[in-house]
Short mmCIF file of C-alpha atoms in Angstrom, two decimals:
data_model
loop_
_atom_site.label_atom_id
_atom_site.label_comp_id
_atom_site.label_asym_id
_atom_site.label_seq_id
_atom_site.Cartn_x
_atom_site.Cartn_y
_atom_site.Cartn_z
CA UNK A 1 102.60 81.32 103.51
CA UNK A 2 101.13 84.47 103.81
CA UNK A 3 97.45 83.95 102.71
CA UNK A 4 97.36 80.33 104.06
CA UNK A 5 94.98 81.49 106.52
CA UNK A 6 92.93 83.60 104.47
CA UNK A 7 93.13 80.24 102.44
CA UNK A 8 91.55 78.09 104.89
CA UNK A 9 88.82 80.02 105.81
CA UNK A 10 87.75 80.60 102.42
CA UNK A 11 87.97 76.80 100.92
CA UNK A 12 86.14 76.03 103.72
CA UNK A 13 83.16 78.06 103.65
CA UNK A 14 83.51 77.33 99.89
CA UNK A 15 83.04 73.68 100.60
CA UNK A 16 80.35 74.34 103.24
CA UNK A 17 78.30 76.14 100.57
CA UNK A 18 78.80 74.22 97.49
CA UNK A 19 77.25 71.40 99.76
CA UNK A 20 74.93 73.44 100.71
CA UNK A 21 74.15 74.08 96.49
CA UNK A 22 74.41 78.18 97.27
CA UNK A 23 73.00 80.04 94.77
CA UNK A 24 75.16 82.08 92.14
CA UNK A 25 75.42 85.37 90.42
CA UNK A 26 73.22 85.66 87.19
CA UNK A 27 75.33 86.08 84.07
CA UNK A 28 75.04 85.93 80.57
CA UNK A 29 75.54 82.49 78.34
CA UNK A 30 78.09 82.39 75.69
CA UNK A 31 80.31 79.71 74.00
CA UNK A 32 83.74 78.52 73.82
CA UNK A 33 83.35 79.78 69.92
CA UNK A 34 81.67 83.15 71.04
CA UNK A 35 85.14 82.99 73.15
CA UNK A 36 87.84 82.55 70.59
CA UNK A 37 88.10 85.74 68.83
CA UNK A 38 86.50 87.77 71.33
CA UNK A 39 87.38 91.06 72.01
CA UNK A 40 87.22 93.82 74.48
CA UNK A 41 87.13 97.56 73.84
CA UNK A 42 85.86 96.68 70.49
CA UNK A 43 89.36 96.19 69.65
CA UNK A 44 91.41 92.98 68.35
CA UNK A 45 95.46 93.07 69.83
CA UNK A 46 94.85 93.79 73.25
CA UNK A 47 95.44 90.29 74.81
CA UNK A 48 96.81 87.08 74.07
CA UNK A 49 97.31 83.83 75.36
CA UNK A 50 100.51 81.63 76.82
CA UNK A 51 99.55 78.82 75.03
CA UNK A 52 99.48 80.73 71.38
CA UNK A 53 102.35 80.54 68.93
CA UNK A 54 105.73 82.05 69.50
CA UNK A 55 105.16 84.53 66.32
CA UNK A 56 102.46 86.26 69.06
CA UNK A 57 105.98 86.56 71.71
CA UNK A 58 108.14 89.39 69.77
CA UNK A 59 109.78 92.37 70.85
CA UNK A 60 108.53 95.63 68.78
CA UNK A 61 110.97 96.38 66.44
CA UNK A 62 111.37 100.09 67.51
CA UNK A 63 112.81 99.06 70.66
CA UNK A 64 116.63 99.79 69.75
CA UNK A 65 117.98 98.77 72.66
CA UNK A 66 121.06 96.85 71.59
CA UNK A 67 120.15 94.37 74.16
CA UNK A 68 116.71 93.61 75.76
CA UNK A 69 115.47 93.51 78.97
CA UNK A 70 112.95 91.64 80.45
CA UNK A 71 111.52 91.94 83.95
CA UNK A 72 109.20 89.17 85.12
CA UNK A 73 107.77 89.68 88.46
CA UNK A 74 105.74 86.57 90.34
CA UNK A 75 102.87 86.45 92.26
CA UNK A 76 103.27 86.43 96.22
CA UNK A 77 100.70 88.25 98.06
CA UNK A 78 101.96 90.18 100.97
CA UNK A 79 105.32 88.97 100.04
CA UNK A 80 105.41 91.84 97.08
CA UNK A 81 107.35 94.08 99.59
CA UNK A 82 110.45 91.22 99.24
CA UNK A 83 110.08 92.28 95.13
CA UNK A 84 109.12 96.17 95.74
CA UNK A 85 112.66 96.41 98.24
CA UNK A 86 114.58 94.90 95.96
CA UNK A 87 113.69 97.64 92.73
CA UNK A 88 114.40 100.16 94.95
CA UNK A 89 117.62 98.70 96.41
CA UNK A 90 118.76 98.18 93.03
CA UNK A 91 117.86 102.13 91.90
CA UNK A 92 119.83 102.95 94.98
CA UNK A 93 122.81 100.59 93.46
CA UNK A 94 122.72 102.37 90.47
CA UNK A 95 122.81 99.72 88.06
CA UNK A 96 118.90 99.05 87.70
CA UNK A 97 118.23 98.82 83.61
CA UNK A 98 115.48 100.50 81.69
CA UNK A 99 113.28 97.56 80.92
CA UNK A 100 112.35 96.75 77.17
CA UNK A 101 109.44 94.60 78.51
CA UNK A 102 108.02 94.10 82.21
CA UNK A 103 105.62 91.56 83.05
CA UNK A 104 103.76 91.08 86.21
CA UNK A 105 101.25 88.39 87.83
CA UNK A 106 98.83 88.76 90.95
CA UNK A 107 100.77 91.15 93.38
CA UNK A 108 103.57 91.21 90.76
CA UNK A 109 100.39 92.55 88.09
CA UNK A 110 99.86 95.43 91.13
CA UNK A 111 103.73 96.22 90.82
CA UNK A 112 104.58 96.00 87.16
CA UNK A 113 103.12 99.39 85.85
CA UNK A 114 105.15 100.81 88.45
CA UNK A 115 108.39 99.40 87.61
CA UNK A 116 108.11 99.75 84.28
CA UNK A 117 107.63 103.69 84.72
CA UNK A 118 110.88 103.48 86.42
CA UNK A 119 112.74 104.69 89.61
CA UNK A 120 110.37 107.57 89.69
CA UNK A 121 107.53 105.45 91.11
CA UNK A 122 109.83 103.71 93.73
CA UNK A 123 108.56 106.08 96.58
CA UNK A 124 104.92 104.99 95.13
CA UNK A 125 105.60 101.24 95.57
CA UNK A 126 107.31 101.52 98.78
CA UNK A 127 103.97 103.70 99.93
CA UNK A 128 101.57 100.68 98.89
CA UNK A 129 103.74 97.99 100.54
CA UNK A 130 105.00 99.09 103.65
CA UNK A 131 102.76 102.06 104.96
CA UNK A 132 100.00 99.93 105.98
CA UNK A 133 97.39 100.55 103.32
CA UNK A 134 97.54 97.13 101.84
CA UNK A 135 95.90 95.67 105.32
CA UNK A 136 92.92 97.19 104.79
CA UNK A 137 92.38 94.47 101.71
CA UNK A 138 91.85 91.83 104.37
CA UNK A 139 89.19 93.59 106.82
CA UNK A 140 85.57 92.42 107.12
CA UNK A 141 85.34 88.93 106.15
CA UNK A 142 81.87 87.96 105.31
CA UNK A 143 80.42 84.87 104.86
CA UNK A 144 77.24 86.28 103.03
CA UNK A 145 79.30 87.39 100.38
CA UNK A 146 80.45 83.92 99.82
CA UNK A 147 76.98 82.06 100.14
CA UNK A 148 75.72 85.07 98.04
CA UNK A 149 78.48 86.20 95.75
CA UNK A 150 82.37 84.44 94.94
CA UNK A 151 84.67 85.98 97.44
CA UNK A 152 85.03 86.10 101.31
CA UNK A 153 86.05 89.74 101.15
CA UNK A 154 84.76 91.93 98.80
CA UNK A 155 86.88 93.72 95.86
CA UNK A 156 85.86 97.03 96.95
CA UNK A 157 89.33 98.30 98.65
CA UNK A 158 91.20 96.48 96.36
CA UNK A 159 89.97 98.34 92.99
CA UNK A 160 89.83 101.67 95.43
CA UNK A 161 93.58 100.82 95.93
CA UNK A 162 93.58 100.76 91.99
CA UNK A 163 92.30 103.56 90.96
CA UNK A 164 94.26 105.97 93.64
CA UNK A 165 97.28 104.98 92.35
CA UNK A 166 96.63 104.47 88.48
CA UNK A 167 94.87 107.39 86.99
CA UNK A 168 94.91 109.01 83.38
CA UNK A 169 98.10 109.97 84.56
CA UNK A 170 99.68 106.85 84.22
CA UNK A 171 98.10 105.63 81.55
CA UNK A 172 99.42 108.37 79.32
CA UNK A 173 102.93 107.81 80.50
CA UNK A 174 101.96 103.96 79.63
CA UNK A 175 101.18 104.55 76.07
CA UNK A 176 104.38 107.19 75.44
CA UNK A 177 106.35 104.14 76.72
CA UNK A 178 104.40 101.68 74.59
CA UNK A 179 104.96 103.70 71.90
CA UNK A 180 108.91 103.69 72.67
CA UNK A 181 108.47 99.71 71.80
CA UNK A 182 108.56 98.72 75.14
CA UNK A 183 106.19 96.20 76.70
CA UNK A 184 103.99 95.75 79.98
CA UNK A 185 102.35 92.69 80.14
CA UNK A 186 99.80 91.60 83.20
CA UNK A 187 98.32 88.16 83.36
CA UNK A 188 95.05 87.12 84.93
CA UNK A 189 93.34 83.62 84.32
CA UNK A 190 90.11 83.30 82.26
CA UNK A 191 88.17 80.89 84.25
CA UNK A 192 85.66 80.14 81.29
CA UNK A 193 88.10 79.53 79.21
CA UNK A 194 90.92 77.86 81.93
CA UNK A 195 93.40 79.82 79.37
CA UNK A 196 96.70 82.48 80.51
CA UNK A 197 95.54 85.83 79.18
CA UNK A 198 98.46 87.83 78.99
CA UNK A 199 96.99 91.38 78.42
CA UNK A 200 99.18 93.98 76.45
CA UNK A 201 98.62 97.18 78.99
CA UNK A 202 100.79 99.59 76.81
CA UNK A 203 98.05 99.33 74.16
CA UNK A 204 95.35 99.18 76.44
CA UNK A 205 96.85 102.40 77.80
CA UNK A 206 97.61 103.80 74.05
CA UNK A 207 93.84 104.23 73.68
CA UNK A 208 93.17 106.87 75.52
CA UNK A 209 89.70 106.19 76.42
CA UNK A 210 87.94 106.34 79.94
CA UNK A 211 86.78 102.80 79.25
CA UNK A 212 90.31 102.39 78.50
CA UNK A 213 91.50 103.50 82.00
CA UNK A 214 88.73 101.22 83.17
CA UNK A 215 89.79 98.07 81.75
CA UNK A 216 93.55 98.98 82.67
CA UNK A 217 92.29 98.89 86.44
CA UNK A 218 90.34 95.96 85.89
CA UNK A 219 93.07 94.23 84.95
CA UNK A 220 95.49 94.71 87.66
CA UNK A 221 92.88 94.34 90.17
CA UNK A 222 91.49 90.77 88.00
CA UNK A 223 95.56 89.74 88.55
CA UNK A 224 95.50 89.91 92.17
CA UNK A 225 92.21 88.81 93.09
CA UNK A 226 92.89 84.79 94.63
CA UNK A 227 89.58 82.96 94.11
CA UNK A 228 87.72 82.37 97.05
CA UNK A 229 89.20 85.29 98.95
CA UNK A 230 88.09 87.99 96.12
CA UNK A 231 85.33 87.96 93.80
CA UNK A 232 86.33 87.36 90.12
CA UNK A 233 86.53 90.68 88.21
CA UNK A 234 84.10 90.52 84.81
CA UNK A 235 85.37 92.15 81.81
CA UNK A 236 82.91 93.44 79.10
CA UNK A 237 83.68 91.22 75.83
CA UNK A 238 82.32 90.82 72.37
CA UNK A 239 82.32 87.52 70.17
CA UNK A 240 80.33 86.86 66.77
CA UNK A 241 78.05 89.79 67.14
CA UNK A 242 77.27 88.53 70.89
CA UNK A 243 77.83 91.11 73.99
CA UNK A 244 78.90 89.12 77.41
CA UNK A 245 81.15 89.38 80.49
CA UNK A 246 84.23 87.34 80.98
CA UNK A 247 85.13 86.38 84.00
CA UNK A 248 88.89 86.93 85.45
CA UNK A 249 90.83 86.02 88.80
CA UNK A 250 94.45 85.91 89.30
CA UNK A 251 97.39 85.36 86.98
CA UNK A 252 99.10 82.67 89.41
CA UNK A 253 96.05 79.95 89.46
CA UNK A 254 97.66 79.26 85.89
CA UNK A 255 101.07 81.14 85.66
CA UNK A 256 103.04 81.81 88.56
CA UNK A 257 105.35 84.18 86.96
CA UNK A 258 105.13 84.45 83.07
CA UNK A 259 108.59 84.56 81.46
CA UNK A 260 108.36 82.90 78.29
CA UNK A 261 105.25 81.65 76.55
CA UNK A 262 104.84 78.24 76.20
CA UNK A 263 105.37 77.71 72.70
CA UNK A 264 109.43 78.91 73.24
CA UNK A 265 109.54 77.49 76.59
CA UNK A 266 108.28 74.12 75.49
CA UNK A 267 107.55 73.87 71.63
CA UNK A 268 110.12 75.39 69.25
CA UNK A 269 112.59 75.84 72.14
CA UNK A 270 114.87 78.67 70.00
CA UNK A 271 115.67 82.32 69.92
CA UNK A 272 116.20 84.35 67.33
CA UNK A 273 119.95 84.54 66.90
CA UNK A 274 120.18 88.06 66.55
CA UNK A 275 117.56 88.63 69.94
CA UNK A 276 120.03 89.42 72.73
CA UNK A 277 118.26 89.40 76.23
CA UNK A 278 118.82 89.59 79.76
CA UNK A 279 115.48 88.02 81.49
CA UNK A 280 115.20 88.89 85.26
CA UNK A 281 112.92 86.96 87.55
CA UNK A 282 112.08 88.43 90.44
CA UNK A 283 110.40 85.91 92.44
CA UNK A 284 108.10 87.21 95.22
CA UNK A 285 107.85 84.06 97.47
CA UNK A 286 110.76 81.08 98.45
CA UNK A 287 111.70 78.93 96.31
CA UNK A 288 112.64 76.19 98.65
CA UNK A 289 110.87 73.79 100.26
CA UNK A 290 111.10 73.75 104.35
CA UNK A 291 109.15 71.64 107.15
CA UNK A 292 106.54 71.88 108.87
CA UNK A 293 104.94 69.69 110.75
CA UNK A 294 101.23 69.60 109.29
CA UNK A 295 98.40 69.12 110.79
CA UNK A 296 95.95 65.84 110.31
CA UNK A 297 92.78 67.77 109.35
CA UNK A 298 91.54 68.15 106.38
CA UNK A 299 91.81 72.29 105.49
CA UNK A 300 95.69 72.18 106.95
CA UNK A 301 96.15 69.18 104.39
CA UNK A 302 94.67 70.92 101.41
CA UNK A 303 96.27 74.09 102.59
CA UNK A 304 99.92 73.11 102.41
CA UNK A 305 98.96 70.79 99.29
CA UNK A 306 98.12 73.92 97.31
CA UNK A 307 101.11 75.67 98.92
CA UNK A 308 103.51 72.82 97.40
CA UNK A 309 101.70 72.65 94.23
CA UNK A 310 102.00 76.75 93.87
CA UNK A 311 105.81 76.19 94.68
CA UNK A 312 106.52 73.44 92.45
CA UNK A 313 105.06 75.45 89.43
CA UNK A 314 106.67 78.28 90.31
CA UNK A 315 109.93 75.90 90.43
CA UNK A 316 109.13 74.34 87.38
CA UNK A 317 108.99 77.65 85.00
CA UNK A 318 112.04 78.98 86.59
CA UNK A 319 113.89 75.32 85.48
CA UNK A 320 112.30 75.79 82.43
CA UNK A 321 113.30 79.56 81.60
CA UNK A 322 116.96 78.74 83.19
CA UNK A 323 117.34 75.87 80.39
CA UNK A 324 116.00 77.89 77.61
CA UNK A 325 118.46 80.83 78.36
CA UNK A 326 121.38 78.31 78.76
CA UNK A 327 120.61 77.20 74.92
CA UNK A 328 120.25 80.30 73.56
CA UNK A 329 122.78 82.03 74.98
CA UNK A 330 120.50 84.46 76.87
CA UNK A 331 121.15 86.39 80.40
CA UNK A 332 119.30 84.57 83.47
CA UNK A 333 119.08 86.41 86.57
CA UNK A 334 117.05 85.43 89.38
CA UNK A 335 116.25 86.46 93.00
CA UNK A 336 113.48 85.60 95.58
CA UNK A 337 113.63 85.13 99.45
CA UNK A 338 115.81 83.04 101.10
CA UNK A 339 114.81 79.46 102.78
CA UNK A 340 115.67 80.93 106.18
CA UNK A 341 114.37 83.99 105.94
CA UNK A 342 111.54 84.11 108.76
CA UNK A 343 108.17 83.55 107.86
CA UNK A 344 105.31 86.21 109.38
CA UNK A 345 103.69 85.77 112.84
CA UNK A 346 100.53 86.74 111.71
CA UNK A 347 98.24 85.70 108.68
CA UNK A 348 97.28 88.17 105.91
CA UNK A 349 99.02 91.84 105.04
CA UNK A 350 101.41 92.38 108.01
CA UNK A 351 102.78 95.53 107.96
CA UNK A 352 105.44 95.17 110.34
CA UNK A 353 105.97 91.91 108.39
CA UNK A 354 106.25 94.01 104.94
CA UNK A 355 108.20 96.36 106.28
CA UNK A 356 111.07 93.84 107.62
CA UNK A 357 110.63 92.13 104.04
CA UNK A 358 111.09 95.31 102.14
CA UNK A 359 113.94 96.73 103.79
CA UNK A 360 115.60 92.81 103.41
CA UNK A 361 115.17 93.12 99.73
CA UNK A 362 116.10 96.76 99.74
CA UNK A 363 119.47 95.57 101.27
CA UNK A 364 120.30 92.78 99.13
CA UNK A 365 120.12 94.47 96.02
CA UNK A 366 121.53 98.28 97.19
CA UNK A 367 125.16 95.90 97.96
CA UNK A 368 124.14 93.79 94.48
CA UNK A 369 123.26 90.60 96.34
CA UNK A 370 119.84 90.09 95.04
CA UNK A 371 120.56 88.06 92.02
CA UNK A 372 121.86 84.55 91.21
CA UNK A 373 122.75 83.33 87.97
CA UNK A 374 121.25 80.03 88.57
CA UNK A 375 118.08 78.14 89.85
CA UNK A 376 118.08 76.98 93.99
#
């Protein structure tokens, strides 16, 4: 795995200095009922949760699309270039769809605004993935930043990487397509809460504001930051009259890839018979198990533990999304890398790594290989 390293070195100076009773980051007290109705922006409809009711899960009526269709992209560090070559294999196919709704979760929450603008931003994606840029994210570990802050490396060049790419520029083309009825969703994990916030970015992006640009960077940046290695990113909030700071990490330490909330996926389990979709799940990691012989120490033990645990969630929504589509009648398309495709000689964001990953997904999907009609 790509960040197993990264991993390692970051649950262990965690343990070192939670036994070592480090001290924390002030913050500001609130409760879990300051927490259920809170809002951000001073606005109510900008975020909801996977475990609300389905009536929160609907397409916007103004979408006419005769049939919808939905983009999820997973999590995957590093591994993003697998998802980024395969939207711009399939533009280069031709037969890449407009999306009606596009959601996105850690380095799948960095590429979702992007591929729900369309093939215009393929050149853009490609640029973050394979020219190198992305490695700077890993440089300058510090260990004061963990015994003083949350995060090994800071988030500095990751919201840099942000904000040159996402500017009021895209926000306005956000909120046209918002506007259209079409939907981009990111997901980050609210760690006081332990809830799935899945954050509606075309109305984030349909108000306008600077603050509104703000919090539509904070969120993609909140989506891909991996505790331990990042600091959390806190995000202004207001509940019962009381002002405090939320605090967000990313999507996949409670959603993997988000397809279907879990009130369809596992509650009421039906469609609306007149809701024709085609759900694509483009999975940036493998699916598969494969050995390795693991070392007997304690941080290589924990290390591929979380590794199998990530995998069989991942695993586990696909199975789940797959049945749900069967029963309704609904499209399932899914691609992600190969078993024997070969893992990266060096820890972190590879570039020569990315670049061999990208042009494999590239590939696949220009010759319309990329995606299977069933689960591994």
């Amino acid at each position: 795995m790509v960040f197993r390293r990264v991993r390692q070195i970051a649950l262990l100076c965690g343990l070192a200095f939670a036994l070592a009773a480090c001290s924390s980051l002030p913050r500001t007290p609130y409760t879990a009922a300051d927490a259920v109705n809170s809002r951000v922006l001073d606005l109510d409809g900008l975020r909801r949760y996977a475990d609300e009711p389905a009536s929160k899960f609907r397409l916007d009526k103004s979408d006419v699309a005769p049939i919808k269709t939905y983009l999820a992209l997973s999590g995957g560090g590093a591994d993003g270039a697998y998802g980024v070559g395969v939207l711009n294999g399939w533009t280069a196919s031709g037969n890449r769809p407009a999306f009606s709704v596009v959601s996105g979760v850690s380095t799948g929450g960095l590429i979702a605004p992007f591929a729900f603008l369309g093939p215009r931003y393929d050149d853009t994606l490609k640029e973050v993935y394979t020219s190198g840029i992305a490695e700077s994210l890993l440089q300058d570990p510090s260990l004061m930043r963990v015994l003083f802050g949350s995060g090994l490396f800071g988030n500095k060049r990751l919201r840099e990487l942000v904000a040159r790419y996402v500017g009021q520029d895209i926000l306005s083309e956000v909120a046209r397509e918002n506007a259209k009825g079409r939907k981009l969703l990111i997901v980050t994990t609210d760690l006081d809460t332990q809830r799935t916030v899945i954050w509606d970015m075309g109305r984030i992006a349909a108000v306008g504001t600077p603050e509104a640009l703000q919090l539509f960077r904070d969120v993609m940046a909140a989506s891909a930051s991996i505790p331990l290695v990042f600091p959390p990113i806190m995000i202004d909030a207001e509940g019962q009259g009381k002002r405090f700071q939320e605090m967000h990490v990313d999507g996949g330490v409670t959603a993997p890839v988000l397809t279907l909330p879990d009130a369809l996926l596992f509650r009421e389990r039906s469609w609306p018979a007149n809701g024709r979709m085609n759900i694509y799940i483009l999975v940036n990691k493998k699916l598969e198990g494969n050995f390795e012989l693991v070392s007997n120490s304690t941080i290589d033990v924990a290390s591929r533990s979380i590794s199998a645990i990530t995998q069989a969630q991942t695993r586990s929504v696909i199975l789940s999304t797959y049945d749900f589509a069967r029963r309704n009648r609904l499209g399932f398309h899914l691609s992600y890398i190969e078993r024997d495709y070969p893992a990266p000689e060096t820890e972190g964001f590879d570039t020569a790594y990315m670049r061999a990953l990208y042009q494999y997904g590239y590939e696949k999907a220009a010759a319309g290989q990329a995606w299977t009609a069933t689960p591994p």
